[in-house]
Amino acid sequence: MPTTIDSARALLRAHRLAEAEAAARRLIAEDPGSVDAREILVLAALARQDHAAAEAGLREILALAPDAGWARDDLARLLLDSGRPAEAEIEVRAAIAVDPGHADAHAMLGAFLSGRERLVEGAWHLRRAIALAGRHPQILANLARNLMRQGALDEASAMAAEALRAAPDLLAAAVLVVEIAEQGGDLDAAHRALDHATRLAARAGRDTLLLRATLLSQGPQWQEALALLDALPAMSGAARLLRGRLRDRAGRHGEAWADVVAGKAALAAAAGRRYDKAAVEAHFARLAAITMPDAPRPAHREGPQPLFILGMPRSGTTMAEQLLSSHGRIRAGGELPFTAELEDVAGRLTGSPFPQGFGQLSAADHHHLPALFRDVYLGRAEAYGLRQPGADFFTDKMPLNEIVLPLIRVAFPEAPLVAVRRHPLDTLVSIMMHDMTHGQDCGYRIEDAAHQLAAVSALTETYRNRLGIAPHVFCYERFVADQPGETDRLMAHVGLAAEPAQARFHENRRHAPTPSYAQVREPLHARSIGRWKNYEEQLAPILPIVDAAMQRGGYRA
């Protein structure tokens, strides 16, 4: 009987892999361009768990048929399963370039971008996938998680509920319903939803203990959460970090510090995160040597302008944004990625990575670049919906934007700059209590966080003294002591009169999608001031590192 594609496929379905492969090779010998025969070889390789052979086969198919969307999808999934997400994303983007109506590729790219915190772009692709392929529960759940992280809790809640109605056994959607309710402050609804999620998790051989403890930790039953975690024989890094925060709340400070150090180490190891001190020092040395270019100031473009909130993570930047965005003429932008993108644009257009090529802006044939930087940034803001009429400003509170202040200044010479200042030791304790990747992954060891804080403090002092870039200092402790006075001084810097709603910034209905989301819903209090004193012994080794930064701010240990 002659070999046919159908007979080769029958052999494959019968799991007679060697015979199916031999048949496929005979077909390729007869027709070297046979995509169907190569597909059989790929499927046989996957059945044998031979990922290298499957990858090679898929790449051969795409060389023969670049528009074979199924092959590119399979290759992307194979690369992702092999721990190569960057290569998988390249294939997904190529699939969309070939076929803009490729729903699976949009869904995958949306998931990739969301995982990298490119939330607005990720949401666009997930919405596109839904428009093309329908309201599939998993895509709805992925979009709901993205929207939750953007702070759009109402839409996220509706979408997660829709996903769960369509697929009542979808654990990811059930967990999302709990998390969205908790972040929105509806703890009763979160507890009700947790019961369903717990039943689904049990069927899958998983548990919801960490989710339950997280939920309990947000209310008056926080001691139950601590007891639940204390009883665990083994803990993940995230669970240990949560127990550290609860032990801190219970006054068990020595145990709390041991937990956060161990929890952070486990999280860093699991994600492969490491702070490169030498690389940071070399980069900051280049930044400190910057000279402001002799280039024309870009003209003002009408519409809402950026208002930059600067500061270390956990220094009070979220509180400052809530205060500012309680004003009727200021729109909250959150942690925008635009300045990092400007660094890439500057590097490409000057021919050298920022800041090495910054001086090129003084050349006449580069005088147009500051205006181009402005337009790139504002174009991205328009795509995020931040330039719509009805506001004078939108906030950009990406932590550590102050590192690229010279680049911000050439693009926006008149933009308000607000530097949030808090006792460095309180800031460092709070950084250690939460999982965050800002600052080149400095937050996983107290020594690294202290080094980053000190380096940023020294750099911004250089900018102030050498370049004349002097942001308004918004002091956390002074704000707690004199809320009206500090608010008036802040708004005078912005150029707007303070409004009564700013005195009740904790009532701001906007959800702040940061670890501070619960704190900024509370009225102003002084409980976090001087928290570092509970950890004097643990902080003693890093005092020499941050001594100069403390002196600049007028703080003492």
XYZ file of C-alpha atoms in Angstrom:
557
model
C 0.000 0.000 0.000
C 1.487 3.392 -0.925
C 2.261 5.797 1.880
C -0.225 8.642 2.196
C -0.675 11.463 4.667
C -3.814 9.783 5.950
C -2.008 6.478 6.561
C 0.828 8.301 8.364
C -1.702 10.092 10.549
C -3.417 6.798 11.355
C -0.084 5.397 12.541
C 0.395 8.482 14.697
C -3.085 8.153 16.247
C -2.262 4.499 17.064
C 0.892 5.758 18.807
C 3.085 3.765 16.412
C 5.525 6.646 16.417
C 8.510 5.079 14.649
C 6.336 3.856 11.797
C 4.582 7.246 11.524
C 7.947 9.025 11.364
C 9.263 6.630 8.731
C 6.138 7.213 6.653
C 6.489 10.975 7.005
C 10.112 10.870 5.874
C 9.162 8.851 2.793
C 6.563 11.496 1.960
C 9.149 14.280 2.391
C 11.542 12.403 0.102
C 8.811 12.395 -2.552
C 7.721 15.989 -1.855
C 10.388 18.059 -0.021
C 7.886 20.883 0.449
C 5.304 18.791 2.319
C 4.169 20.726 5.386
C 1.704 17.975 6.384
C 4.452 15.357 6.578
C 6.609 17.632 8.688
C 3.659 18.215 10.999
C 3.559 14.441 11.633
C 7.262 14.516 12.558
C 6.617 17.396 14.976
C 3.672 15.633 16.610
C 5.684 12.435 16.985
C 8.561 14.373 18.548
C 6.160 16.008 21.014
C 4.707 12.611 21.895
C 8.260 11.451 22.721
C 8.914 14.661 24.707
C 11.728 15.495 22.280
C 11.292 19.255 22.374
C 14.459 20.012 20.418
C 13.279 17.908 17.447
C 9.785 19.419 17.663
C 11.218 22.949 17.658
C 13.443 22.173 14.663
C 10.472 20.721 12.786
C 8.251 23.714 13.484
C 10.953 26.102 12.305
C 11.283 24.071 9.073
C 7.529 24.367 8.546
C 7.622 28.131 9.066
C 10.523 28.453 6.625
C 8.347 26.713 4.020
C 5.057 28.362 5.013
C 5.567 31.615 6.977
C 1.793 32.112 7.186
C 1.198 28.781 8.984
C -0.308 30.328 12.080
C -0.851 27.004 13.840
C 2.878 26.207 13.574
C 3.847 29.572 15.021
C 1.347 29.089 17.859
C 2.774 25.663 18.626
C 6.321 26.994 18.496
C 5.447 29.851 20.851
C 3.868 27.448 23.357
C 6.826 25.099 23.090
C 9.269 27.939 23.742
C 7.178 29.139 26.675
C 7.038 25.640 28.173
C 10.825 25.431 27.736
C 11.333 28.578 29.829
C 12.079 30.876 26.875
C 9.301 33.500 27.088
C 11.202 36.221 25.212
C 11.592 33.959 22.157
C 7.957 32.879 22.461
C 6.882 36.516 22.357
C 8.871 37.070 19.159
C 6.924 34.268 17.478
C 3.580 35.584 18.707
C 4.359 39.054 17.387
C 5.342 37.531 14.061
C 2.030 35.661 13.941
C 0.105 38.921 14.403
C 2.235 40.640 11.756
C 1.309 37.899 9.264
C -2.349 37.709 10.353
C -3.691 40.655 12.409
C -6.876 38.645 12.973
C -5.094 35.774 14.738
C -7.078 35.505 17.989
C -4.791 33.013 19.761
C -1.745 35.165 19.058
C -3.492 38.236 20.467
C -4.454 36.271 23.578
C -0.891 35.065 24.072
C 0.671 38.485 23.465
C -1.831 40.001 25.888
C -0.730 37.502 28.520
C 2.975 38.147 27.837
C 2.593 41.928 28.070
C 0.457 41.687 31.202
C 3.118 39.535 32.829
C 5.680 42.264 32.145
C 3.418 44.932 33.675
C 2.643 46.425 30.251
C -0.941 46.357 31.375
C -2.631 48.810 29.021
C -1.094 47.175 25.937
C -1.784 43.715 27.350
C -5.436 44.608 27.903
C -5.703 45.859 24.307
C -4.570 42.511 22.906
C -6.790 40.526 25.277
C -9.793 42.638 24.228
C -8.841 42.066 20.600
C -8.733 38.303 21.193
C -12.205 38.446 22.731
C -13.530 40.468 19.792
C -12.102 37.907 17.352
C -12.784 34.625 19.142
C -15.613 35.341 21.562
C -15.829 35.594 25.329
C -13.784 32.546 26.293
C -13.618 32.187 30.108
C -9.823 31.921 30.329
C -9.278 35.043 28.222
C -11.899 36.862 30.294
C -10.079 35.793 33.463
C -6.738 36.976 32.077
C -8.241 40.352 31.177
C -9.912 40.609 34.593
C -6.559 40.068 36.330
C -4.950 42.693 34.101
C -7.708 45.202 34.903
C -7.437 44.469 38.630
C -3.736 45.307 38.489
C -4.595 48.543 36.670
C -6.999 49.440 39.481
C -10.140 49.121 37.331
C -11.895 47.001 39.949
C -15.502 47.423 38.772
C -14.813 46.166 35.258
C -12.451 43.488 36.562
C -15.104 42.240 38.975
C -17.773 42.014 36.261
C -15.415 40.192 33.911
C -14.209 37.695 36.532
C -17.818 36.961 37.500
C -18.716 36.403 33.824
C -15.774 34.009 33.420
C -16.853 32.078 36.504
C -20.461 31.851 35.326
C -19.315 30.474 31.990
C -16.846 28.041 33.607
C -17.849 27.426 37.254
C -14.868 25.086 37.740
C -12.263 27.619 36.554
C -10.084 28.059 39.645
C -8.256 31.102 38.245
C -11.557 32.985 37.920
C -12.724 31.902 41.386
C -9.502 33.164 42.966
C -9.792 36.436 41.052
C -13.280 37.072 42.419
C -11.836 36.782 45.939
C -8.830 39.017 45.236
C -10.878 41.741 43.518
C -13.394 41.872 46.374
C -10.569 42.052 48.928
C -8.782 44.853 47.083
C -12.059 46.732 46.817
C -12.529 46.514 50.579
C -15.599 44.230 50.449
C -14.287 41.607 52.862
C -17.668 39.909 53.342
C -17.995 39.262 49.599
C -14.387 38.077 49.504
C -15.016 35.543 52.288
C -18.110 34.228 50.505
C -16.207 33.827 47.245
C -13.332 32.151 49.072
C -15.533 29.186 50.013
C -16.128 28.356 46.343
C -12.457 28.848 45.454
C -11.453 26.540 48.313
C -13.715 23.757 47.040
C -12.275 24.055 43.533
C -8.710 24.104 44.841
C -9.324 20.957 46.896
C -10.508 19.115 43.780
C -7.287 20.116 42.022
C -5.116 19.018 44.947
C -4.272 22.589 45.890
C -5.079 24.780 48.862
C -6.099 28.375 49.465
C -4.389 28.829 52.827
C -2.297 31.796 51.688
C -5.309 33.435 50.074
C -7.351 32.866 53.244
C -4.566 34.281 55.408
C -4.225 37.302 53.113
C -7.943 37.955 53.369
C -8.018 37.558 57.150
C -4.998 39.850 57.469
C -6.986 42.766 56.027
C -9.632 42.796 58.750
C -10.106 42.477 62.496
C -9.367 38.747 62.267
C -5.710 39.305 61.413
C -4.603 37.282 64.444
C -6.402 34.263 62.952
C -4.308 34.730 59.828
C -1.161 34.723 61.941
C -2.233 31.569 63.786
C -2.998 29.904 60.453
C 0.470 30.688 59.119
C 2.199 29.798 62.385
C 0.709 26.290 62.139
C 2.114 25.571 58.667
C 4.967 23.044 58.634
C 6.456 24.500 55.428
C 5.993 27.908 53.831
C 6.495 29.586 50.480
C 8.391 32.855 50.264
C 5.115 34.782 49.879
C 3.581 33.096 52.941
C 6.676 33.800 55.000
C 6.625 37.443 53.961
C 2.963 37.769 54.948
C 3.685 36.130 58.303
C 6.516 38.613 58.797
C 4.119 41.526 58.339
C 1.633 39.982 60.768
C 4.317 39.244 63.360
C 5.403 42.873 63.016
C 1.821 43.918 63.712
C 1.760 41.618 66.747
C 4.947 43.157 68.132
C 7.006 39.993 67.533
C 9.708 42.007 65.816
C 12.646 39.598 65.986
C 10.564 36.809 64.473
C 9.099 39.249 61.935
C 12.517 40.249 60.650
C 13.642 36.632 60.383
C 10.535 35.914 58.323
C 10.913 38.816 55.909
C 14.605 38.082 55.318
C 13.898 34.395 54.653
C 10.769 35.153 52.611
C 12.570 37.660 50.424
C 15.464 35.246 49.863
C 13.052 32.505 48.794
C 11.195 34.834 46.416
C 14.441 36.082 44.863
C 15.747 32.547 44.386
C 12.501 31.338 42.810
C 12.421 34.222 40.311
C 16.168 34.447 39.706
C 16.362 38.035 40.970
C 19.694 39.593 41.941
C 20.844 43.150 42.556
C 23.984 43.980 40.549
C 25.680 46.536 42.768
C 28.681 47.042 40.474
C 26.464 47.660 37.430
C 24.335 50.159 39.376
C 27.426 52.058 40.543
C 28.855 52.211 37.023
C 25.551 53.440 35.570
C 25.082 56.044 38.289
C 28.635 57.318 37.740
C 27.772 57.953 34.098
C 24.545 59.688 35.103
C 26.341 61.903 37.632
C 28.664 63.146 34.883
C 25.799 64.395 32.694
C 25.870 67.981 31.449
C 22.591 69.524 30.355
C 22.699 69.991 26.567
C 22.569 73.328 24.797
C 19.358 72.614 22.934
C 16.166 74.628 22.321
C 13.340 74.071 24.803
C 10.453 72.196 23.207
C 7.313 74.261 22.803
C 4.360 73.583 25.081
C 1.702 71.252 23.654
C -1.866 71.871 24.724
C -3.649 69.303 26.856
C -2.977 67.659 30.223
C 0.706 67.663 31.164
C 2.743 65.170 33.225
C 3.274 65.781 36.921
C 6.163 63.621 38.105
C 6.063 62.092 41.606
C 9.547 60.926 42.532
C 10.747 58.700 45.339
C 11.797 55.271 46.512
C 9.120 52.572 46.708
C 7.296 52.667 50.069
C 8.322 56.282 50.678
C 4.771 57.659 50.421
C 4.481 58.187 46.658
C 1.083 56.464 46.493
C -0.247 58.698 49.267
C 1.090 61.752 47.405
C -0.648 60.613 44.224
C -3.942 60.066 46.059
C -3.641 63.552 47.531
C -2.898 65.146 44.169
C -5.504 63.182 42.211
C -8.195 64.198 44.713
C -7.947 67.588 42.966
C -10.459 68.059 40.188
C -7.813 69.134 37.657
C -5.341 66.284 38.251
C -5.794 62.808 36.799
C -4.032 59.787 38.329
C -1.696 58.009 35.921
C -0.039 55.579 38.317
C 3.243 53.839 37.547
C 3.747 54.734 33.904
C 6.523 53.047 31.877
C 7.125 56.003 29.585
C 10.436 57.326 30.960
C 12.079 53.911 30.575
C 10.855 53.905 26.985
C 12.329 57.393 26.500
C 15.733 56.040 27.541
C 15.509 53.485 24.724
C 14.368 56.137 22.240
C 17.205 58.471 23.275
C 19.728 55.690 22.848
C 18.513 54.800 19.359
C 18.338 58.404 18.138
C 21.691 59.557 19.542
C 23.536 56.379 18.611
C 24.659 55.598 22.168
C 22.824 54.179 25.185
C 21.499 56.805 27.575
C 23.220 58.676 29.179
C 26.326 58.356 26.983
C 24.683 60.004 23.992
C 22.924 62.748 25.960
C 25.496 65.389 25.006
C 24.660 64.819 21.333
C 21.547 66.954 21.874
C 23.808 70.020 21.795
C 24.578 69.410 18.122
C 22.411 71.357 15.694
C 21.288 68.241 13.849
C 19.990 66.835 17.138
C 18.234 69.979 18.400
C 14.872 68.522 17.427
C 15.200 65.508 19.722
C 13.868 67.096 22.960
C 10.619 67.906 21.138
C 10.549 64.362 19.784
C 11.036 62.961 23.309
C 8.120 65.116 24.448
C 5.928 63.858 21.617
C 6.812 60.197 22.215
C 5.907 60.537 25.893
C 2.672 62.439 25.227
C 1.732 60.005 22.470
C 2.038 57.131 24.919
C -0.034 59.107 27.441
C -2.729 59.608 24.802
C -2.802 55.853 24.171
C -3.345 55.371 27.927
C -6.290 57.814 27.896
C -4.482 60.381 30.053
C -4.616 63.313 27.637
C -8.380 63.611 27.398
C -9.856 67.054 28.160
C -10.964 67.823 31.698
C -7.634 67.957 33.513
C -4.517 70.115 33.599
C -2.169 67.354 34.747
C -1.807 63.592 34.985
C 0.524 61.994 37.497
C 3.455 59.718 36.689
C 4.619 58.010 39.880
C 6.877 55.294 38.521
C 9.300 54.745 41.425
C 12.823 56.033 40.852
C 11.953 58.207 37.856
C 14.370 60.652 39.497
C 17.273 58.634 38.098
C 16.525 60.059 34.626
C 15.612 63.599 35.684
C 17.856 65.230 33.045
C 15.968 63.374 30.306
C 12.627 64.342 31.854
C 13.755 67.967 32.074
C 14.796 68.329 28.436
C 11.436 66.924 27.284
C 9.322 68.791 29.873
C 11.205 71.854 31.123
C 8.179 73.188 33.030
C 6.694 69.965 34.426
C 6.108 69.932 38.202
C 8.528 67.599 39.982
C 7.539 66.335 43.432
C 10.135 64.381 45.418
C 8.546 62.421 48.265
C 10.856 62.161 51.259
C 10.467 59.831 54.246
C 12.866 58.662 56.939
C 15.203 56.316 55.021
C 15.068 53.659 57.735
C 11.260 53.598 57.739
C 11.368 53.333 53.951
C 13.826 50.429 54.059
C 11.813 48.511 56.659
C 8.698 48.892 54.515
C 10.559 47.775 51.376
C 11.644 44.617 53.169
C 8.052 43.889 54.194
C 6.744 43.744 50.597
C 7.594 41.966 47.350
C 8.585 44.453 44.638
C 11.060 44.554 41.773
C 11.637 48.314 41.437
C 15.199 49.560 41.671
C 17.007 46.790 39.779
C 15.627 44.164 42.210
C 17.186 45.921 45.188
C 14.338 45.044 47.564
C 15.259 41.433 48.323
C 18.123 42.169 50.741
C 18.367 45.048 53.206
C 21.971 45.729 52.123
C 20.929 46.118 48.496
C 17.941 48.313 49.299
C 20.160 50.539 51.447
C 22.737 50.794 48.655
C 20.097 51.754 46.093
C 18.539 54.366 48.393
C 21.941 55.908 49.149
C 22.975 55.911 45.476
C 19.741 57.571 44.363
C 20.002 60.175 47.127
C 23.550 61.066 46.088
C 22.602 61.217 42.400
C 19.610 63.483 42.901
C 21.745 65.759 45.095
C 24.208 65.973 42.187
C 21.382 66.879 39.825
C 20.225 69.577 42.248
C 23.683 71.116 42.753
C 25.257 70.691 39.300
C 22.267 70.862 36.970
C 19.827 72.985 38.949
C 17.084 70.342 38.817
C 15.397 70.941 42.165
C 12.087 69.125 42.713
C 9.656 70.258 45.387
C 10.251 68.140 48.495
C 7.069 66.642 49.924
C 8.006 65.351 53.361
C 5.960 62.446 54.720
C 6.506 63.356 58.369
C 5.744 67.059 57.841
C 2.554 66.127 55.996
C 1.389 63.993 58.929
C 2.146 66.871 61.332
C 0.620 69.640 59.182
C -1.626 68.283 56.455
C -3.182 71.627 55.395
C 0.126 73.482 55.300
C 1.969 70.812 53.349
C -0.946 70.456 50.942
C -0.944 74.209 50.278
C 2.816 74.231 49.675
C 2.541 71.253 47.328
C -0.272 72.791 45.308
C 1.546 76.115 45.084
C 4.399 74.252 43.402
C 1.951 72.606 40.993
C 0.305 75.955 40.268
C -3.221 75.119 41.415
C -5.174 76.140 44.500
C -5.821 73.357 46.995
C -9.351 71.945 47.007
C -11.405 70.753 50.025
C -11.515 67.162 48.700
C -7.758 66.924 49.190
C -8.224 67.102 52.946
C -10.131 63.799 52.597
C -7.780 62.152 50.109
C -8.405 58.772 51.787
C -11.964 58.953 50.418
C -10.638 59.131 46.851
C -12.643 56.451 45.016
C -9.735 55.598 42.769
C -8.181 52.251 43.631
C -4.395 52.530 43.915
C -3.005 49.298 42.407
C 0.110 49.151 44.611
C 0.921 47.394 47.917
C -0.338 50.584 49.614
C -3.921 50.199 48.356
C -5.332 49.491 51.825
C -3.277 52.092 53.691
C -4.279 55.016 51.465
C -7.952 54.300 52.215
C -7.287 55.132 55.882
C -7.374 58.651 57.350
C -3.942 60.184 57.864
C -2.135 58.755 60.905
C 1.354 58.641 62.418
C 1.578 54.888 63.087
C 4.214 54.306 60.427
C 6.541 57.045 61.649
C 9.460 55.651 63.623
C 8.619 52.042 62.807
C 12.314 51.450 62.171
C 13.042 51.732 65.898
C 11.597 48.232 66.337
C 14.482 46.967 64.176
C 17.436 49.025 65.400
C 19.587 45.953 65.930
C 18.843 44.517 62.481
C 19.401 47.878 60.777
C 22.656 48.725 62.554
C 24.919 47.163 59.862
C 23.478 49.346 57.069
C 23.545 52.668 58.941
C 26.912 53.683 57.450
C 25.498 53.084 53.957
C 22.559 55.464 54.396
C 24.116 57.987 56.783
C 24.659 60.660 54.109
C 21.103 60.214 52.775
C 19.709 60.649 56.293
C 21.739 63.803 56.810
C 20.493 65.301 53.541
C 16.912 64.814 54.702
C 17.539 66.002 58.248
C 16.966 62.535 59.748
C 18.845 60.743 62.499
C 19.077 57.144 63.649
